[in-house]
XYZ file of C-alpha atoms in Angstrom:
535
model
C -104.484 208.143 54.740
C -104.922 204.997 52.115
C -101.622 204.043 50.137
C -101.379 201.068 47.630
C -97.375 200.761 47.430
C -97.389 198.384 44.232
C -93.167 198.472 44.691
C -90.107 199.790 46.279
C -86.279 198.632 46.147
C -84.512 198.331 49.508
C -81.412 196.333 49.431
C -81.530 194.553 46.479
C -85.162 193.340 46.963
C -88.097 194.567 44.813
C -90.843 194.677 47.650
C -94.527 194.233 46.096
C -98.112 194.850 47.510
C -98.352 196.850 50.145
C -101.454 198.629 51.741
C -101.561 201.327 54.012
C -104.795 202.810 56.073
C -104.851 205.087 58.970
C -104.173 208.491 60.183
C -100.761 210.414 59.666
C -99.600 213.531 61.439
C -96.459 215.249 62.880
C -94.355 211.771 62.692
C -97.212 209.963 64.085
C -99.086 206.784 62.410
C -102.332 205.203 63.844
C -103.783 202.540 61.405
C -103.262 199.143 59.929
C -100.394 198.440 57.547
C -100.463 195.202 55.388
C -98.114 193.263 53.003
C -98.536 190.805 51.090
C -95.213 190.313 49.814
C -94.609 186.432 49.807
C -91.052 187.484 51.794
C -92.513 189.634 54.250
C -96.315 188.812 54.489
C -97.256 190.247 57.959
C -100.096 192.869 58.935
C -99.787 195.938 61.818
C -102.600 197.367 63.489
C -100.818 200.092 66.005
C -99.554 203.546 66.581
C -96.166 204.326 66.205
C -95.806 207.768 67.448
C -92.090 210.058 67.110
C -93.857 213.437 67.042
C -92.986 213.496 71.156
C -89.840 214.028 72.851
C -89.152 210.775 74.285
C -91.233 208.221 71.030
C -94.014 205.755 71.739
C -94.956 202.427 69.996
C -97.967 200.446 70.924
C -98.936 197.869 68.490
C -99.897 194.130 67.248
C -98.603 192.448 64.438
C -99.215 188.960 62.940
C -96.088 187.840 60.926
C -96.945 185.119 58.579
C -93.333 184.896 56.831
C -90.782 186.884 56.963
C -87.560 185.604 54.729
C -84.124 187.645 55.919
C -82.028 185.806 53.784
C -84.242 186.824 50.413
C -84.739 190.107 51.361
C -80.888 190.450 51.181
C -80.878 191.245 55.294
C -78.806 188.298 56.391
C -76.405 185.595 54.627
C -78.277 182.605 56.818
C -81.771 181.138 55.500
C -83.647 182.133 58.211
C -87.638 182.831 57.721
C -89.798 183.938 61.373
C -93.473 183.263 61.660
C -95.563 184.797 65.228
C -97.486 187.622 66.785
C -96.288 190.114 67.926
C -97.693 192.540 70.695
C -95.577 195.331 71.704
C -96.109 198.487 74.163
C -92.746 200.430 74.492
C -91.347 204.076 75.143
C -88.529 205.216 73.876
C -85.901 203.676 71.928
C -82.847 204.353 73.533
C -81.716 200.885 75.021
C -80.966 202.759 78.458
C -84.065 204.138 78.509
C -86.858 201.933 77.395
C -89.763 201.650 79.305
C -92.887 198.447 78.135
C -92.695 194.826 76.964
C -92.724 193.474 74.391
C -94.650 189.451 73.910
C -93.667 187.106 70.781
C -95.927 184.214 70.461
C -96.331 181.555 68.261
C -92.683 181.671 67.343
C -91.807 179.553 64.324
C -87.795 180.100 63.143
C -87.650 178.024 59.914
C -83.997 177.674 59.113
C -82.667 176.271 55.533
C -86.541 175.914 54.650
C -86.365 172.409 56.345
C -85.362 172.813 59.623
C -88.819 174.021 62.131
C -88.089 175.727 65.389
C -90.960 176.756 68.103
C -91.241 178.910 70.825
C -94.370 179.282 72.517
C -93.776 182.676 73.872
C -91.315 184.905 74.266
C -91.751 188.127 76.743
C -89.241 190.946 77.193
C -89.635 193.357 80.166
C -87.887 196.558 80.328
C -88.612 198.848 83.396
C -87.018 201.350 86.446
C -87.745 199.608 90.132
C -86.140 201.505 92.870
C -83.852 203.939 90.742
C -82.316 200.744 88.956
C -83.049 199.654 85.675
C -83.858 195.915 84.513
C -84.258 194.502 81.532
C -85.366 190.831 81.803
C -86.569 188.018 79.229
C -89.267 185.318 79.754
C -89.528 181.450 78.253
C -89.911 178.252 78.482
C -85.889 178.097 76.994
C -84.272 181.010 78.481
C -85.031 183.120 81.447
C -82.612 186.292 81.908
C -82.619 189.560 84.167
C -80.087 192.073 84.398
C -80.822 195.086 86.632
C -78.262 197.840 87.459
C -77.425 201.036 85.895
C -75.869 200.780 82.824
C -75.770 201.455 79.034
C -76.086 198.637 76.998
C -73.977 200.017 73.966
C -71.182 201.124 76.711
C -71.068 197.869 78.904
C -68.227 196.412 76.715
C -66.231 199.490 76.391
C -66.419 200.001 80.582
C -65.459 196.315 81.179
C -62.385 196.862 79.035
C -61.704 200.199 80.730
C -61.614 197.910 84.262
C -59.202 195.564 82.626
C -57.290 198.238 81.626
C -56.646 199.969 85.155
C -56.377 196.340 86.729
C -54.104 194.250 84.570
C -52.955 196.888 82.062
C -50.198 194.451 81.031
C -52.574 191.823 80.091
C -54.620 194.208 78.227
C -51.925 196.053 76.345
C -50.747 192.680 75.410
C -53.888 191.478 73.763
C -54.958 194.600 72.124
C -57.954 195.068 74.689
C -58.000 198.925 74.731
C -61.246 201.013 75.349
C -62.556 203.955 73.590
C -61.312 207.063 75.650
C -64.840 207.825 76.747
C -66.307 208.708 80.321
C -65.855 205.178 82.097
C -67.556 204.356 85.072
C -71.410 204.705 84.346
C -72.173 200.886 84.527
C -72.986 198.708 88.243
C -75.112 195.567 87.162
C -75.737 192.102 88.170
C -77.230 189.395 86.011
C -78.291 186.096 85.762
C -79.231 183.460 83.179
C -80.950 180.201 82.970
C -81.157 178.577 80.368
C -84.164 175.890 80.781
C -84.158 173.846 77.512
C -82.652 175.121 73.813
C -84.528 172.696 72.086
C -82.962 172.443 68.809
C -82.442 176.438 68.511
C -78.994 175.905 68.686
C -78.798 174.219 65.576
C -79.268 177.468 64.500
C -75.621 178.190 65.525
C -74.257 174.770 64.406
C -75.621 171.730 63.091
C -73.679 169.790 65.535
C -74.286 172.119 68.537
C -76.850 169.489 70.355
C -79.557 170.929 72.790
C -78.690 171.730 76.637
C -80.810 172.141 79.469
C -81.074 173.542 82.736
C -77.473 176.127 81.988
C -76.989 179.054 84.518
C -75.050 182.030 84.895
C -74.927 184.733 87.148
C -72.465 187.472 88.023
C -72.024 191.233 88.555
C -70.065 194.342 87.340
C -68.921 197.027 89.265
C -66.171 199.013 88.506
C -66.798 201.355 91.879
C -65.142 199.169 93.619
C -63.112 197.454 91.015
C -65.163 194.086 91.105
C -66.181 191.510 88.486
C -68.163 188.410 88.486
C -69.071 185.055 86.098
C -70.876 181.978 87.676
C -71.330 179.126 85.161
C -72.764 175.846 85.671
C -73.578 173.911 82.631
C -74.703 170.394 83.064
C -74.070 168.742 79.427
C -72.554 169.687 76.524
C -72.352 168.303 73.411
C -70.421 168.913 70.063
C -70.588 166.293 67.518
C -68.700 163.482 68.872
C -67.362 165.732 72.137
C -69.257 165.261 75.440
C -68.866 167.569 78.386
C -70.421 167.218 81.527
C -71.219 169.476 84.762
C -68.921 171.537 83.780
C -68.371 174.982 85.934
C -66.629 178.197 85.294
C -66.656 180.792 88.249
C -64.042 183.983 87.711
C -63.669 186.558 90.398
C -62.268 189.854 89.911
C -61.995 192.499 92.398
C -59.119 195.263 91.579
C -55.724 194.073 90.940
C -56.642 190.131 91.247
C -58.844 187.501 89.685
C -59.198 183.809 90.501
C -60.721 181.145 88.167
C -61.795 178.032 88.580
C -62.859 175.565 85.584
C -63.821 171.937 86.314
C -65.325 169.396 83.864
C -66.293 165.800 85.550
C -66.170 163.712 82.310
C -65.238 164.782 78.939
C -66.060 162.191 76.301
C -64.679 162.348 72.575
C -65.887 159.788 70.028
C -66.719 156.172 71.378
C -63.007 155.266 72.884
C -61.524 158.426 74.114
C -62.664 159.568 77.884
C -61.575 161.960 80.428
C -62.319 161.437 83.943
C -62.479 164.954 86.843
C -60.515 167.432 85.129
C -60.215 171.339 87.353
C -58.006 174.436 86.551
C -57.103 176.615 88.827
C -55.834 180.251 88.228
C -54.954 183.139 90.063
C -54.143 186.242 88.412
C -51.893 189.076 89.939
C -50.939 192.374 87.933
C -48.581 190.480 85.209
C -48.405 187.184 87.007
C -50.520 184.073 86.413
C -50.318 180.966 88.600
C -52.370 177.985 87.076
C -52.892 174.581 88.646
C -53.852 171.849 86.470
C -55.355 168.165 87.636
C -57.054 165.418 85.927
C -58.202 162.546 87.877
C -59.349 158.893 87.738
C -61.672 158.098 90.106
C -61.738 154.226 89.047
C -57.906 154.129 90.071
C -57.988 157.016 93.168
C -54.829 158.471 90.988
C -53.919 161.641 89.208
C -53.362 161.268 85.250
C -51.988 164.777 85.306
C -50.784 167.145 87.667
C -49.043 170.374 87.456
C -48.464 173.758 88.539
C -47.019 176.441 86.468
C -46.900 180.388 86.084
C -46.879 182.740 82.976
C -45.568 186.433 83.477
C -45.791 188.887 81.053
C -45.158 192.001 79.828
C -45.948 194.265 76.795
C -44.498 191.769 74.412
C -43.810 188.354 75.435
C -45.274 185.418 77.451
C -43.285 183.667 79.637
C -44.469 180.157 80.788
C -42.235 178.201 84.112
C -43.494 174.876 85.764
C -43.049 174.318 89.048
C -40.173 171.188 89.348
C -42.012 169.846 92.492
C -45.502 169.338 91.466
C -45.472 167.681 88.017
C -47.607 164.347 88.185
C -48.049 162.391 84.937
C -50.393 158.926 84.555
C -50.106 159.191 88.959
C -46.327 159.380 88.467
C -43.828 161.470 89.257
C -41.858 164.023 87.077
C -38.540 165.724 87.191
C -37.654 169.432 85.067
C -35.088 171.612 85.082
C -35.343 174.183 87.506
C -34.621 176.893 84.815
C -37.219 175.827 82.344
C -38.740 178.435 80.439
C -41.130 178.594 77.227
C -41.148 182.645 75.963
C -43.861 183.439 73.811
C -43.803 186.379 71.253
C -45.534 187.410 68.711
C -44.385 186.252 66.375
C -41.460 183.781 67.682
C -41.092 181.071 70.178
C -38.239 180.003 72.554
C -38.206 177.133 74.669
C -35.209 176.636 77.238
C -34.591 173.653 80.096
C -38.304 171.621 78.746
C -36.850 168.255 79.594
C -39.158 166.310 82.160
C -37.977 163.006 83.250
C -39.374 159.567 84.409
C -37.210 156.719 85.338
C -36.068 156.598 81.473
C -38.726 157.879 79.948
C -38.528 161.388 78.476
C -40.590 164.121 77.249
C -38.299 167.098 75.291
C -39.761 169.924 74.111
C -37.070 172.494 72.099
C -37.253 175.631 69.744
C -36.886 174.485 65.977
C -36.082 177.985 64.494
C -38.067 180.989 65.312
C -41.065 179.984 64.688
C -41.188 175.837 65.518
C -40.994 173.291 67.845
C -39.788 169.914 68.427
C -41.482 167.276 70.658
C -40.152 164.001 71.660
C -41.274 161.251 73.473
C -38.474 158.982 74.141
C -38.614 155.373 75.737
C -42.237 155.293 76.525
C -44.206 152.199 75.978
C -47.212 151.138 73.531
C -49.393 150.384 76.562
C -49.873 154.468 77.384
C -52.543 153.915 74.515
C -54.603 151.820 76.229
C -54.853 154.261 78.874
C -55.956 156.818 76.426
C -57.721 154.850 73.978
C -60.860 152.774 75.685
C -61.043 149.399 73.840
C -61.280 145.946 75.295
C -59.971 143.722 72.834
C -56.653 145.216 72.329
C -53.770 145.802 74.657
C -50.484 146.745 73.055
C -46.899 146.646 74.054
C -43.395 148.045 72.804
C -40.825 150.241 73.481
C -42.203 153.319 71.491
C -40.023 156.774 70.484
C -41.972 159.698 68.747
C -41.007 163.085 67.260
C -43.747 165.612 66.557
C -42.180 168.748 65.263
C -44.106 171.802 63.654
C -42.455 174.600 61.600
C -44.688 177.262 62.474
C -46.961 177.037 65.804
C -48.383 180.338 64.427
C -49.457 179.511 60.662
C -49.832 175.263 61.755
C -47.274 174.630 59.078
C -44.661 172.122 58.489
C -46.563 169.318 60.481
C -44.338 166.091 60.585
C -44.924 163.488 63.152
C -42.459 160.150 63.283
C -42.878 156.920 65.537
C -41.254 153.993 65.781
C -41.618 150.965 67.861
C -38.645 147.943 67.970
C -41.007 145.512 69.450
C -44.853 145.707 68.515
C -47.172 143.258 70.524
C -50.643 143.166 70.527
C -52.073 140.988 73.375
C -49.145 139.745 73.871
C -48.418 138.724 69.986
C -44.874 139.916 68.525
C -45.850 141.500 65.414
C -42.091 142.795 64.708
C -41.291 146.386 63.847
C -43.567 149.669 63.382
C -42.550 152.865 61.672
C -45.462 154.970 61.151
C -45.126 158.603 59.491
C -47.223 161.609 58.932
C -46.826 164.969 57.212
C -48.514 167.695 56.363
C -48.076 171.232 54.592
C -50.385 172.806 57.455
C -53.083 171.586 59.425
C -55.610 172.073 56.442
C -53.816 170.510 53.197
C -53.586 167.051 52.527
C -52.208 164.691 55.509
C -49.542 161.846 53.414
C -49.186 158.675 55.887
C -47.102 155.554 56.038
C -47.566 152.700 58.546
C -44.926 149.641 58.438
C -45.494 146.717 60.431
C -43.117 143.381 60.132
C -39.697 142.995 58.125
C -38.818 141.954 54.738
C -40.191 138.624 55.305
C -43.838 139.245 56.299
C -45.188 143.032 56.563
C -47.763 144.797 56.226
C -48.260 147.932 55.067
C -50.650 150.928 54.767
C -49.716 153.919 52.808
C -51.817 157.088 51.245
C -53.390 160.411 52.104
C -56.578 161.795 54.015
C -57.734 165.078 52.752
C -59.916 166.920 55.683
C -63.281 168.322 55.762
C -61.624 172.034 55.619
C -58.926 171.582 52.954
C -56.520 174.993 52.905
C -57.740 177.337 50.149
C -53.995 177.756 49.290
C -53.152 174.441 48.360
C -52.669 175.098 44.997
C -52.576 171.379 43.260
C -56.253 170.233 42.047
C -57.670 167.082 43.683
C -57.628 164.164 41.794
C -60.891 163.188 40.146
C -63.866 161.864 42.193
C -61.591 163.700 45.483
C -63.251 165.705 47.945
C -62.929 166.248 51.315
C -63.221 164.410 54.304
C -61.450 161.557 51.770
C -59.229 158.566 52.194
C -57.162 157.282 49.424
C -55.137 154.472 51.155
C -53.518 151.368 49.802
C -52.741 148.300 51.907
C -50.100 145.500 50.747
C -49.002 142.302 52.917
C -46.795 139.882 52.405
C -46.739 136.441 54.742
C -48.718 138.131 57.287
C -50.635 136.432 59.835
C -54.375 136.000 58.981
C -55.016 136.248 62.893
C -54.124 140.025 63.250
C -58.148 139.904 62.005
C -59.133 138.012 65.385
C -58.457 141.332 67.326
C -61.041 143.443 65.209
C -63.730 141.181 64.103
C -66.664 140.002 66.466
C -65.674 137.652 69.897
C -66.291 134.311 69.054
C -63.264 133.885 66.272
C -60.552 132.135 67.434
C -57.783 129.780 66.345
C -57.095 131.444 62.939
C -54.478 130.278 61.161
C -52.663 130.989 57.663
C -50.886 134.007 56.185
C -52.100 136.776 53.907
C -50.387 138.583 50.820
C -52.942 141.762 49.506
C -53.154 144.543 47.758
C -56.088 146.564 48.856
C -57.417 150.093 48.033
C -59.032 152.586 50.272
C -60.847 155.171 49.074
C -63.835 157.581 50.433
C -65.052 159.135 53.307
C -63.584 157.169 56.502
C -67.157 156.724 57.411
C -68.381 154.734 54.283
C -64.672 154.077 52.499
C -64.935 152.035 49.209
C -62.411 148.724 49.723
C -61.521 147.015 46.723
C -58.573 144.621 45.853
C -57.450 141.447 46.103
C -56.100 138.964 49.217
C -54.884 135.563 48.739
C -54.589 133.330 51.904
């Protein structure tokens, strides 16, 4: 058989010059098969054969492009490159027998971005009545050998979750397809040796991660389940993980988890030492055990022990009064404290936990809502969060964070005022600071106060986030976009050294006060800064 195929429509695409030569009979091809389409330019030399019972591919293939995202087969720009050399029987995922061996991999993504992979092999064979399936590369490694059909393996773990903790899966919708269950008994294991940049692929700011591993079994004979996950580093934009673990064990009516990450970094100033999470998971019943140390200070930052029951309809969340342990002190709550959570309201009862005079208040606002309040804390819990040298503040600080609807993130308002501000020991008078929002996506409106009628200074504007709501219906200003500032400062008789705590060491001694009137506008990385100051 010789075929010229000049064109053919599939999807949307008009595919152009394509030769066919070899021998066709009863469903089966032997030959060579070339395009030369500039979106799929590739050419097969190979039999595929269908006109047996069980079908039979043995074939090579050198792909020099092939565009998805122009042939209308994907919304990502993703083009492949490689050589492929393939020996399989049957197609049935639960059946296959061969390997398949990708090398040369190039994965060109947004026509800029190059990723390689030297070579790729995939294994699928019977050894000792089980089946395995397994993957070879220098980035990922992966067997899984059991008995088991691949397109059923989700449907059977949700039938075991079903029989074990029916409650938990009737309340998040986690029902299987009334099918046979029980035809799956695996184990499986992972390790991933070094992404490269393929996970850019995901997400841009998904970095690379080396030397991840996971292994684990299935077995709903017995009732038993398995994850082991150890993942050295992770990294998402400006979040840092590190050796962070994840081990869940299931076997019939119980589970236990265990999640532990020894440092969590976010942005340059913000850092987490030891933090682990306990669980334990009986029929309804949940009993979690949370703990986040500092190993500089030998003390616990946080420390609590809770449970969450539920049933068809609600959660209901109760921490334990005697093990509460905030910043390596103790905390007192009500014995009767409760938080119920529905779907679609929320109901908070006895969330008062007390310090000396210090209190944290959490209370229903409405159906939907909820109220925080911190009340007689002090500015220096900052420095304990925020990591930065130069600054240590001070003041008696009160702060109400209350949300309309902890379902939709609407009605965001968040309040804070401090009698006494000092900064390194420097009385800089009052602060009022204020923040709202019509949901977590709009526009955020601010207002920071510092001073009295005398000498202030103050900052006042909006921020408008990278993912601005699609229902906020007013137009942005001109030149607006997102990810934008639009900030104006004033000051009146303020103290030109407030600048000695920001600037480079070295300045000292300033003296003088300041009345501006500054703008702000841009992206907070690059923000234009215009006005005027007189000293």
């Amino acid at each position: 058989l010789e075929a010229q195929i000049d064109s053919f429509f599939y999807k949307n695409y008009n595919y152009k010059d394509l030769t066919m030569d070899g021998q066709l009979e009863a469903n089966r091809f032997t030959g060579f098969f070339k395009s030369e389409d500039p979106n799929v330019d590739f050419n097969f030399d190979g039999t595929i054969d269908f006109s047996r019972q069980v079908p039979f591919f043995d074939f090579k293939a050198k792909v020099n492009n092939l565009d998805l995202k122009r042939l209308n087969l994907m919304q990502k720009d993703l083009a492949f490159q490689g050589d492929v050399d393939l020996k399989l029987r049957d197609i049935r995922l639960n059946k296959m027998n061969g390997d398949i061996t990708i090398s040369d991999l190039v994965i060109i993504e947004d026509q800029k971005y190059r990723h390689q992979v030297d070579t790729i092999r995939a294994m699928a064979f019977f050894e000792n009545r089980n089946h395995v399936v397994s993957i070879e590369s220098e980035v990922i490694d992966a067997r899984m050998e059991g008995r088991f059909f691949f397109e059923q393996i989700g449907n059977e773990f949700l039938h075991y979750l079903e029989r074990n903790f029916p409650t938990y899966a009737d309340r998040f919708g986690l029902h299987p397809q009334k099918v046979p269950s029980d035809t799956s008994e695996f184990t499986y294991s992972v390790t991933l040796h070094d992404s490269k940049d393929l996970l850019h692929i995901l997400h841009p700011d998904l970095k690379p991660m080396q030397d991840v591993k996971v292994v684990g079994h299935f077995n709903p004979f017995v009732e038993e389940a398995s994850l082991d996950l150890e993942l050295p580093n992770f990294r998402f934009g400006s979040i840092k993980l590190e050796d962070v673990i994840l081990i869940i064990e299931g076997e019939q009516q119980n589970a236990e988890i265990e999640f532990g990450v020894n440092h969590t970094q976010i942005g340059e100033n913000f850092s987490l030492q030891p933090a682990l999470l306990f669980g334990d998971i009986y029929e309804d019943t949940l009993e979690l055990s949370l703990t986040v140390l500092d190993l500089l200070e030998d003390e616990n930052i946080l420390g609590l022990d809770a449970k969450v029951f539920t049933d068809s309809l609600d959660f209901l969340v109760r921490f334990d009064k005697s093990k509460l342990t905030l910043l390596n002190q103790e905390w007192q709550i009500e014995d009767n404290n409760i938080i119920r959570i529905g779907p679609d309201y929320l109901q908070t009862r006895g969330f008062v936990f007390t310090n000396d005079i210090r209190q944290v208040i959490l209370e229903s606002r409405g159906r939907k809502g909820l109220d925080l309040y911190f009340r007689n804390f002090n500015m220096h819990l900052i420095d304990t969060l925020w990591t930065y040298d130069k600054l240590e503040f001070e003041g008696p600080l009160n702060l109400t964070a209350t949300i309309d609807d902890i379902y939709d993130l609407t009605g965001l308002d968040v309040k804070a005022g401090v009698d006494t501000f000092r900064i390194n020991g420097d009385d800089w008078g009052e602060l009022d600071l204020s923040i709202e929002a019509k949901d977590v996506n709009s526009t955020y409106f601010a207002t920071l106060n510092i001073g009295d009628e005398q000498r202030f200074l103050k900052l006042d504007g909006s921020y408008i986030p990278p993912d601005r709501s699609k229902t906020e219906t007013k137009a942005p200003l001109p030149r607006k976009r997102a990810h934008y500032l639009d900030f104006a400062l004033t000051s009146k008789n303020f103290p030109l050294d407030i600048l000695e705590y920001w600037l480079a060491s070295g300045i000292s001694n300033t003296e003088g006060l300041v009345a501006a009137d500054v703008k702000i506008k841009g992206p907070p990385d690059k923000p234009d800064v215009s006005g005027t100051a007189e000293v």
